PDB file of C-alpha atoms in Angstrom:
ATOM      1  CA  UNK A   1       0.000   0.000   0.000  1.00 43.00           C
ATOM      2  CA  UNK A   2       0.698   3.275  -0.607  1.00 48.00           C
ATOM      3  CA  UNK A   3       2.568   5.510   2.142  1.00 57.00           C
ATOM      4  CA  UNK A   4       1.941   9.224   1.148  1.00 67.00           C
ATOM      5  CA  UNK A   5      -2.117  10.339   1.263  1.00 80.00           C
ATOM      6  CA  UNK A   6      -2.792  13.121  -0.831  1.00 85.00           C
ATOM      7  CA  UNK A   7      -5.722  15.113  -0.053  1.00 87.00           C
ATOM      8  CA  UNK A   8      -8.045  16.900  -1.550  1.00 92.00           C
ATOM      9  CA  UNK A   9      -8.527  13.777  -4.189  1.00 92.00           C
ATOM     10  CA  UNK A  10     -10.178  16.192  -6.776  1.00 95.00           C
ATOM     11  CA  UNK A  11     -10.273  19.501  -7.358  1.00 96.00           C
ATOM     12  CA  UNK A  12     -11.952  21.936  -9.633  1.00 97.00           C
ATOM     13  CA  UNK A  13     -10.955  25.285 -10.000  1.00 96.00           C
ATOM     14  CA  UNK A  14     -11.576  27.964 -12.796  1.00 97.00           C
ATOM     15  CA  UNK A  15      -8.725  28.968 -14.895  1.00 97.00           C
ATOM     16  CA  UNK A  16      -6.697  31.717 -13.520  1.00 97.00           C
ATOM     17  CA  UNK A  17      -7.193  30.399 -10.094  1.00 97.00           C
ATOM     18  CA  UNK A  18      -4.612  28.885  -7.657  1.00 97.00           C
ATOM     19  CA  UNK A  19      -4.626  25.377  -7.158  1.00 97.00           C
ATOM     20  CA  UNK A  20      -3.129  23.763  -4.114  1.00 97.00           C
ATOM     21  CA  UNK A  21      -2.667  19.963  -3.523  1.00 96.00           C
ATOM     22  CA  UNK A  22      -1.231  18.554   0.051  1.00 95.00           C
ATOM     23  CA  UNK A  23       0.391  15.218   0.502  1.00 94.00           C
ATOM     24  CA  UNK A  24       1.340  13.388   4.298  1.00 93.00           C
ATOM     25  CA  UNK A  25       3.362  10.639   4.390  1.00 90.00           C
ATOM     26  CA  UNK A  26       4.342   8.349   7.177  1.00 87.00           C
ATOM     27  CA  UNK A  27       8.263   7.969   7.831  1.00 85.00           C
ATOM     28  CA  UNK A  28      11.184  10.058   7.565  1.00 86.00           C
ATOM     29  CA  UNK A  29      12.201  10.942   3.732  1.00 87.00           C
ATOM     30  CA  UNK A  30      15.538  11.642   1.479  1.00 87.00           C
ATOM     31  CA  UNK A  31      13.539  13.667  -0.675  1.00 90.00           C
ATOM     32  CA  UNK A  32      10.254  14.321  -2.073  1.00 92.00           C
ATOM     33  CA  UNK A  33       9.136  14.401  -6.001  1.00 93.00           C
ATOM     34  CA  UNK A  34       5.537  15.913  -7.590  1.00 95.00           C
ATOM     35  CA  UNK A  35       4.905  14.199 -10.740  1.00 95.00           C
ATOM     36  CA  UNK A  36       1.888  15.139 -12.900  1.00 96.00           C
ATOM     37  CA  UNK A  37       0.036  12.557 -14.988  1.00 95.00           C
ATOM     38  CA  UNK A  38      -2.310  13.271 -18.114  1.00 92.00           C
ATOM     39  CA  UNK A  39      -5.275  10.390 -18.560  1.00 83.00           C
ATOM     40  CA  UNK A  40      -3.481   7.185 -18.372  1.00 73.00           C
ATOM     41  CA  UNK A  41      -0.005   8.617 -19.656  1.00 83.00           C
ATOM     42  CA  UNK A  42       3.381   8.907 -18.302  1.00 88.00           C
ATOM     43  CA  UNK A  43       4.365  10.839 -15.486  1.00 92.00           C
ATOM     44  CA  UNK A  44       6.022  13.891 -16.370  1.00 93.00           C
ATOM     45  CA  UNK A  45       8.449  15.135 -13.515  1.00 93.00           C
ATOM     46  CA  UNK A  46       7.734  18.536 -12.099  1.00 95.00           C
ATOM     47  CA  UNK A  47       9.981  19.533  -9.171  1.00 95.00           C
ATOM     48  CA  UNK A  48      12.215  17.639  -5.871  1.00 93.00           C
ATOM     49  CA  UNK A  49      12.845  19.089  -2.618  1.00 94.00           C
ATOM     50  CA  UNK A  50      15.108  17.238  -0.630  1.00 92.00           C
ATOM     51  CA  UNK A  51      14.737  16.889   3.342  1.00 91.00           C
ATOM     52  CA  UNK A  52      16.667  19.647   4.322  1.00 92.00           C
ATOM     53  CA  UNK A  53      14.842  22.292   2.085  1.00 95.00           C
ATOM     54  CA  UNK A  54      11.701  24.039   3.035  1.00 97.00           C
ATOM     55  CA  UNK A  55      10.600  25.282  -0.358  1.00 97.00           C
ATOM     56  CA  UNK A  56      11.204  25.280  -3.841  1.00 97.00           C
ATOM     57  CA  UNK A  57       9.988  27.136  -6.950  1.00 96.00           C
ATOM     58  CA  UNK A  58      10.013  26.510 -10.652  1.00 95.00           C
ATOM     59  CA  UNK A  59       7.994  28.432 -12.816  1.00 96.00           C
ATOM     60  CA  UNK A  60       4.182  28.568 -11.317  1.00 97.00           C
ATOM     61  CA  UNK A  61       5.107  25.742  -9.140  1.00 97.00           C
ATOM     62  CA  UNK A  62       5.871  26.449  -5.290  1.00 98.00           C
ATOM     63  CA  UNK A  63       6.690  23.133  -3.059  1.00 98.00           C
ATOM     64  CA  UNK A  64       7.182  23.245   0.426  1.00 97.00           C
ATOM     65  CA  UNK A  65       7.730  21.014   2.771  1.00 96.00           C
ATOM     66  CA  UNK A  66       7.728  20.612   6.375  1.00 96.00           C
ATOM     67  CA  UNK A  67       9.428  17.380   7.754  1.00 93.00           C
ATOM     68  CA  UNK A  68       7.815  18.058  11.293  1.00 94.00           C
ATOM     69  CA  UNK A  69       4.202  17.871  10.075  1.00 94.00           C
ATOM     70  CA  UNK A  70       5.991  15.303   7.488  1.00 93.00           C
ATOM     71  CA  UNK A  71       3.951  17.093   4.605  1.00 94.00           C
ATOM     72  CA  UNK A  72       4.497  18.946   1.439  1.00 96.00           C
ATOM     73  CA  UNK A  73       2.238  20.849  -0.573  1.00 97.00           C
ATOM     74  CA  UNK A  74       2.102  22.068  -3.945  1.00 97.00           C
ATOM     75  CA  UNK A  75       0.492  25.141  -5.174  1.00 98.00           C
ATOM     76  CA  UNK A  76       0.065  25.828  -8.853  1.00 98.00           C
ATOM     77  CA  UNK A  77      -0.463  29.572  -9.660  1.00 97.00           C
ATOM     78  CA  UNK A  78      -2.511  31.108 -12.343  1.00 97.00           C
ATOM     79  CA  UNK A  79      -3.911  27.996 -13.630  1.00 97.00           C
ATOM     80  CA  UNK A  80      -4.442  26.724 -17.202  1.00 97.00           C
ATOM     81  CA  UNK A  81      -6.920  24.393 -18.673  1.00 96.00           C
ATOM     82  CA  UNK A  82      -3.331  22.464 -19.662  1.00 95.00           C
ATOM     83  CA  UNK A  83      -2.485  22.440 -16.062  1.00 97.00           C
ATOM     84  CA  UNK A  84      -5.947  19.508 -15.442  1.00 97.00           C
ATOM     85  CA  UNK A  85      -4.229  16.068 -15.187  1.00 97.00           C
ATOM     86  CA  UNK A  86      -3.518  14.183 -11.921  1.00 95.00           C
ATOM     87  CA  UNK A  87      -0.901  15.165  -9.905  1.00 96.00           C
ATOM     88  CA  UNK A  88       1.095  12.568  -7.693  1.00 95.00           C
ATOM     89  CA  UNK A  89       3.803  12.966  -5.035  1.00 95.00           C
ATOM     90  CA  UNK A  90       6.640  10.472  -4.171  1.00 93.00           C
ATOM     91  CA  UNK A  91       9.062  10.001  -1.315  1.00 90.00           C
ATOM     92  CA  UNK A  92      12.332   8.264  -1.055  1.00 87.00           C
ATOM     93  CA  UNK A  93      12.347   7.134   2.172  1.00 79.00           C
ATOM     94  CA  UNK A  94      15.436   4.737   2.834  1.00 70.00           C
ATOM     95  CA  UNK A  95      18.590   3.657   1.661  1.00 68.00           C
ATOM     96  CA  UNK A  96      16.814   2.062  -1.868  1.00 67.00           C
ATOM     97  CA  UNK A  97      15.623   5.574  -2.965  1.00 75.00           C
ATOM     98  CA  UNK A  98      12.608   3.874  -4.523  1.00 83.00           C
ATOM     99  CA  UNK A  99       9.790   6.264  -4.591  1.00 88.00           C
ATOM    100  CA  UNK A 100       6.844   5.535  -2.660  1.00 89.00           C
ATOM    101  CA  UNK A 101       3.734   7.190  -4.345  1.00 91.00           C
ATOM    102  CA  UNK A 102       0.368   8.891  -2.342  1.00 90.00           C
ATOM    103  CA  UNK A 103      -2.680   8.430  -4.363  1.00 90.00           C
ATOM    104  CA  UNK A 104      -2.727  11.471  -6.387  1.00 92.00           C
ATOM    105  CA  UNK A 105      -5.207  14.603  -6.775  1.00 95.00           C
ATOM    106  CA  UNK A 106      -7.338  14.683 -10.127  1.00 95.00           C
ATOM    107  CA  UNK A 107      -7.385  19.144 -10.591  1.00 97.00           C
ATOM    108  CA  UNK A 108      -9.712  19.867 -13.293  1.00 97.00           C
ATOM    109  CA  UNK A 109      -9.269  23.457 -14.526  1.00 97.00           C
ATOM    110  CA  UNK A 110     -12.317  24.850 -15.643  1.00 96.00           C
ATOM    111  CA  UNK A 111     -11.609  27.134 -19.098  1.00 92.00           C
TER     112      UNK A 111
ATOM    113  CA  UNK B   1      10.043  13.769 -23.769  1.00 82.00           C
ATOM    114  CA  UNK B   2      11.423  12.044 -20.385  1.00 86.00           C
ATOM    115  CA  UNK B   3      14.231  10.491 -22.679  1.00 92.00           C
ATOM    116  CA  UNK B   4      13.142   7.399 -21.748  1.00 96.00           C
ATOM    117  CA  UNK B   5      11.608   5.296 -24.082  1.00 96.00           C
ATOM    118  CA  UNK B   6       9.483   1.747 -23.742  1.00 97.00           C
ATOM    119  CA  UNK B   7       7.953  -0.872 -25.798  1.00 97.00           C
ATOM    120  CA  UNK B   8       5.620  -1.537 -26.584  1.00 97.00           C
ATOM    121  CA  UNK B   9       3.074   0.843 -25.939  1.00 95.00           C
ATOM    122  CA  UNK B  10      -0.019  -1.528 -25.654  1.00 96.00           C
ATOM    123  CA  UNK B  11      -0.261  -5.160 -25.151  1.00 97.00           C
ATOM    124  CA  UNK B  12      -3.345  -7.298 -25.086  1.00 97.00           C
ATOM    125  CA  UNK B  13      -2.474 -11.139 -24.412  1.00 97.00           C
ATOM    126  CA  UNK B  14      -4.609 -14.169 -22.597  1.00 97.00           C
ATOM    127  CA  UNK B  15      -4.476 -15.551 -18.948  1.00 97.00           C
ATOM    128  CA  UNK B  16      -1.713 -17.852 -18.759  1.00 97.00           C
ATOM    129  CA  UNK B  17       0.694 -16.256 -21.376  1.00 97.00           C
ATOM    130  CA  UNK B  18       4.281 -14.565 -20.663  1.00 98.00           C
ATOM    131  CA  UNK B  19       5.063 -11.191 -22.285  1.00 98.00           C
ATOM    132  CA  UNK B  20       8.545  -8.996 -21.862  1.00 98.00           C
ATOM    133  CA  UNK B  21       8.180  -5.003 -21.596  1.00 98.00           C
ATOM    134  CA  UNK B  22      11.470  -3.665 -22.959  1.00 98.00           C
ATOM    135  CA  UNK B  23      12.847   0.185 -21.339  1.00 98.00           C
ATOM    136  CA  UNK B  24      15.876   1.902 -22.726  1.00 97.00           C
ATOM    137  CA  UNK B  25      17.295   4.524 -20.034  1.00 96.00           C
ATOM    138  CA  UNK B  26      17.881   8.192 -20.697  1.00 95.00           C
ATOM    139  CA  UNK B  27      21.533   8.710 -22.154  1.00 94.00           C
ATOM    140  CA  UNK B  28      23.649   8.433 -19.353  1.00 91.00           C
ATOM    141  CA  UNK B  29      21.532   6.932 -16.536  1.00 93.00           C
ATOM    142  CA  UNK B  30      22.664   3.801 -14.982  1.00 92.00           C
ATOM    143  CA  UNK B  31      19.714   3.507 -12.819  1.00 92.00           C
ATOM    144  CA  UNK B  32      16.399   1.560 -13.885  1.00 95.00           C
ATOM    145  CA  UNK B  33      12.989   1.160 -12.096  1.00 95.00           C
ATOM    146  CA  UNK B  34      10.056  -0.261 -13.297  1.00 97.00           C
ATOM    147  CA  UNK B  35       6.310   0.263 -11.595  1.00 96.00           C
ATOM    148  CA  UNK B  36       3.388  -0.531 -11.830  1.00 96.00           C
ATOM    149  CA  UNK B  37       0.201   1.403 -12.124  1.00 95.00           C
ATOM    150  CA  UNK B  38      -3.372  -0.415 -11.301  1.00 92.00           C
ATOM    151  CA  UNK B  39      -6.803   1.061 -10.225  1.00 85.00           C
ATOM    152  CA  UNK B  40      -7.007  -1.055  -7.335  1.00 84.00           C
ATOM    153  CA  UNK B  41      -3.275  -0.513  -5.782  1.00 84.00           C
ATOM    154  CA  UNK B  42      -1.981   2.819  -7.339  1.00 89.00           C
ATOM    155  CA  UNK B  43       1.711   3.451  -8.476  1.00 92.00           C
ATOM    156  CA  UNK B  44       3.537   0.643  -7.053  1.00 93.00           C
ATOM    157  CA  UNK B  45       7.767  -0.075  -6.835  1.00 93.00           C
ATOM    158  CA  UNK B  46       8.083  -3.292  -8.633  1.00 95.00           C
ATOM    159  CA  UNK B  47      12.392  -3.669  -8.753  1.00 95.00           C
ATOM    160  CA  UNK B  48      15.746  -1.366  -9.052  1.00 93.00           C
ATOM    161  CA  UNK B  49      18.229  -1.880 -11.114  1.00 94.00           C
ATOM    162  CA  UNK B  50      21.734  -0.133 -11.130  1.00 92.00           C
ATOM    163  CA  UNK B  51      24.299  -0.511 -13.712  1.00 93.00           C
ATOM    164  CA  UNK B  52      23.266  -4.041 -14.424  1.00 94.00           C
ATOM    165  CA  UNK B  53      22.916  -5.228 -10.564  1.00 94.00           C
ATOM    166  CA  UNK B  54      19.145  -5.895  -8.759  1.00 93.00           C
ATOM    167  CA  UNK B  55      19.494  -3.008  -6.315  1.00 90.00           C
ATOM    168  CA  UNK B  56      16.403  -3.050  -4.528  1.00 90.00           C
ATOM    169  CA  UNK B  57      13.077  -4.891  -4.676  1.00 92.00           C
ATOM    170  CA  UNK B  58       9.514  -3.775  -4.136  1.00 91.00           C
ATOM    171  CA  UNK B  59       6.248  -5.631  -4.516  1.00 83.00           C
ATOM    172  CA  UNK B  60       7.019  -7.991  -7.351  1.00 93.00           C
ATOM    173  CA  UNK B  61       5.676 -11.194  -7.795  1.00 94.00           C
ATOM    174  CA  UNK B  62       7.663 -14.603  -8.119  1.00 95.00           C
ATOM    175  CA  UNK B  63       6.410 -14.750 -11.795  1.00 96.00           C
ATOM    176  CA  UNK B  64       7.633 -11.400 -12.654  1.00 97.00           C
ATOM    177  CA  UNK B  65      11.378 -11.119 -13.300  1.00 96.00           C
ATOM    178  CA  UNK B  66      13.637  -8.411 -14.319  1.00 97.00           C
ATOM    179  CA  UNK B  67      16.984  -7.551 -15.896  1.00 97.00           C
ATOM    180  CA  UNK B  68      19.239  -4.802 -16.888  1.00 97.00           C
ATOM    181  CA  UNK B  69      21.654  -5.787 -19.770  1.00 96.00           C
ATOM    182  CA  UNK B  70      25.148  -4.193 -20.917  1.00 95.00           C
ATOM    183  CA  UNK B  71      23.948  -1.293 -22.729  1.00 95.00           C
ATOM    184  CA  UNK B  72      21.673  -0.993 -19.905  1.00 95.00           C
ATOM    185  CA  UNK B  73      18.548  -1.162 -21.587  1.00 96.00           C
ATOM    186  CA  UNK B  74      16.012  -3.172 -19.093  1.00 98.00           C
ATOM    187  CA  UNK B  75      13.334  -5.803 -19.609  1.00 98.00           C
ATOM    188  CA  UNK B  76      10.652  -6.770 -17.157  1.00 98.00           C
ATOM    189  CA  UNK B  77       9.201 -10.639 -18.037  1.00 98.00           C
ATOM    190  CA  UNK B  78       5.418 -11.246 -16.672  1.00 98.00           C
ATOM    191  CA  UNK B  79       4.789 -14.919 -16.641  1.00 97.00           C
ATOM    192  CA  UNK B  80       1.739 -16.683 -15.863  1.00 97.00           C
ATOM    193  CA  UNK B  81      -0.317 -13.649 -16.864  1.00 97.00           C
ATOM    194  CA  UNK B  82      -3.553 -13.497 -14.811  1.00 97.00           C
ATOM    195  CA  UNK B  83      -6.821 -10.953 -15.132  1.00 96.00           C
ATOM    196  CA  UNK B  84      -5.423  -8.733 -12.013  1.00 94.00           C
ATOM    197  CA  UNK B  85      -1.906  -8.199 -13.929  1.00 96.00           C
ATOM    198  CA  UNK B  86      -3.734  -5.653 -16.236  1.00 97.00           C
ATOM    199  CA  UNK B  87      -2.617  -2.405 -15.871  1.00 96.00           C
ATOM    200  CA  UNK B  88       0.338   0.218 -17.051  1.00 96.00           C
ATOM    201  CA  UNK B  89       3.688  -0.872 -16.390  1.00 97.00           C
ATOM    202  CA  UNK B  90       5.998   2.206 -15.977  1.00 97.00           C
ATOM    203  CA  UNK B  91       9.813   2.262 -16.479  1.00 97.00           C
ATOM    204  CA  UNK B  92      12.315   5.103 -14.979  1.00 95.00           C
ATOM    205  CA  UNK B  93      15.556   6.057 -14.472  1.00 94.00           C
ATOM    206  CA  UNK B  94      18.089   8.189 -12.918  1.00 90.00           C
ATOM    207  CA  UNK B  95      21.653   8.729 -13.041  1.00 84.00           C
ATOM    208  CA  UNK B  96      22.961   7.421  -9.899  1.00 75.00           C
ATOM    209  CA  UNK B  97      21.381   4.120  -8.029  1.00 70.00           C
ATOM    210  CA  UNK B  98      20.390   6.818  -5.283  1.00 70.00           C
ATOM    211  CA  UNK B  99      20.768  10.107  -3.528  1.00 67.00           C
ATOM    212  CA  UNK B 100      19.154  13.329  -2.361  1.00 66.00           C
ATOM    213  CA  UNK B 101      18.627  14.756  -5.904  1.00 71.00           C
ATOM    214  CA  UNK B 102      18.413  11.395  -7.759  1.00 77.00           C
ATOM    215  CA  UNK B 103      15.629  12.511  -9.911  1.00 85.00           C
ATOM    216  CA  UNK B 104      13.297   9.579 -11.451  1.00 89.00           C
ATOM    217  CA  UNK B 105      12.313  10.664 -15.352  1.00 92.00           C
ATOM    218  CA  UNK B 106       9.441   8.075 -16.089  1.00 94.00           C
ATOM    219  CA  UNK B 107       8.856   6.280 -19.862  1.00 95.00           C
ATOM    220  CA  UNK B 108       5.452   6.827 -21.376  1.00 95.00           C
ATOM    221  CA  UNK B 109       4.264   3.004 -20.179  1.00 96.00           C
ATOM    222  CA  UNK B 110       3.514   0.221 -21.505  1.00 97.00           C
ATOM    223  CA  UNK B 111      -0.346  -0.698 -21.019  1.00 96.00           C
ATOM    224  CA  UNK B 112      -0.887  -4.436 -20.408  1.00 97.00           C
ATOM    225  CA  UNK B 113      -4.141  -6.032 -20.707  1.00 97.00           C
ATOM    226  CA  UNK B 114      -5.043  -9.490 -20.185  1.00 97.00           C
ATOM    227  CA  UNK B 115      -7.837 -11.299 -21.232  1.00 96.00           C
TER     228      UNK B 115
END
């Protein structure tokens, strides 16, 4: 089974609106990846934040993450109808660096 | 484009069969993953491979097998196929078997079905 929850599992926002996605996971982590995932495709890689960072940006992307709360979020600014897809996170947690996936938010962004 | 590419793309075999998924790398990566992606149980880690050495191992069945070869191109062998094997089989790799900023760049899939 999974060990990261993401929450909220769907989302619908109107384009031009901010969309924020949270993920929890269980153990302590190397590092944490967001991955987005159009219908049934491949995951594209968006952005990593390793343990000891608190937030990252690239583009309209803003991670942060707070090892304490062991939880990261991801906010997507000024949304696009090209932004819907689902949007995973994954954590290396030990010595394998395998990522362990949470079960993804499905953002729909409403032209 | 990830890079990495797999083949092939769709696959539609019977209960009982054996088919091989075949992943070539992104240039330079000596790391390979493979997971698998199902309705019921999510993204799942299925094995690691790292410069031609099994580095780690995740949920994989016994009739599921794995390899990395010299040019480090990967295959993943499903034997046995039954109904509840159906589902997209993902490769990825990374340039270093691990590490902080080991970043995973995932193939487009291969999507099984059995029937």
């Amino acid at each position: 089974s999974q060990q990261g929850e993401e929450d909220p599992q769907a989302l619908s926002i109107q384009e031009g609106e901010n969309a924020t996605m949270n993920c929890s996971y269980k153990t302590s982590i190397n590092n944490l990846q967001w991955y987005r995932q159009n219908s049934g495709r491949g995951l594209v890689h968006l952005i990593l934040i390793r343990s000891n960072e608190r937030e990252k940006h690239s583009g309209r992307l803003r991670v942060t993450l707070d090892t304490s709360k062991k939880s990261s979020s991801l906010l997507i600014t000024a949304s696009r109808a090209a932004d819907t897809a689902s949007y995973f996170c994954a954590a290396t947690m030990d010595s394998s660096y395998k990522l362990i996936f949470g079960s993804g938010t499905r953002l729909l962004v409403r032209p | 484009d990830s890079g990495v590419t797999q083949t092939p793309k769709h696959l539609i075999t019977a209960t009982g069969q054996r088919v091989t998924l075949r992943c070539s790398p992104r240039s330079g990566d000596l790391s390979v993953y493979w997971y698998q992606q199902s309705l019921d149980q999510g993204l799942q880690f299925l094995i690691q491979y790292y410069n031609g050495e099994e580095r780690a191992k995740g949920n994989i069945l016994e009739r599921f097998s794995a390899q990395q070869f010299p040019d480090l191109h990967s295959e993943l062998n499903l034997s046995s196929l039954e109904l509840g094997d159906s589902a997209l089989y993902f490769c990825a790799s990374s340039p270093r078997a691990g590490g902080s900023y080991n970043e995973q760049f995932f193939g487009p899939g291969t999507r099984l079905t059995v029937l």
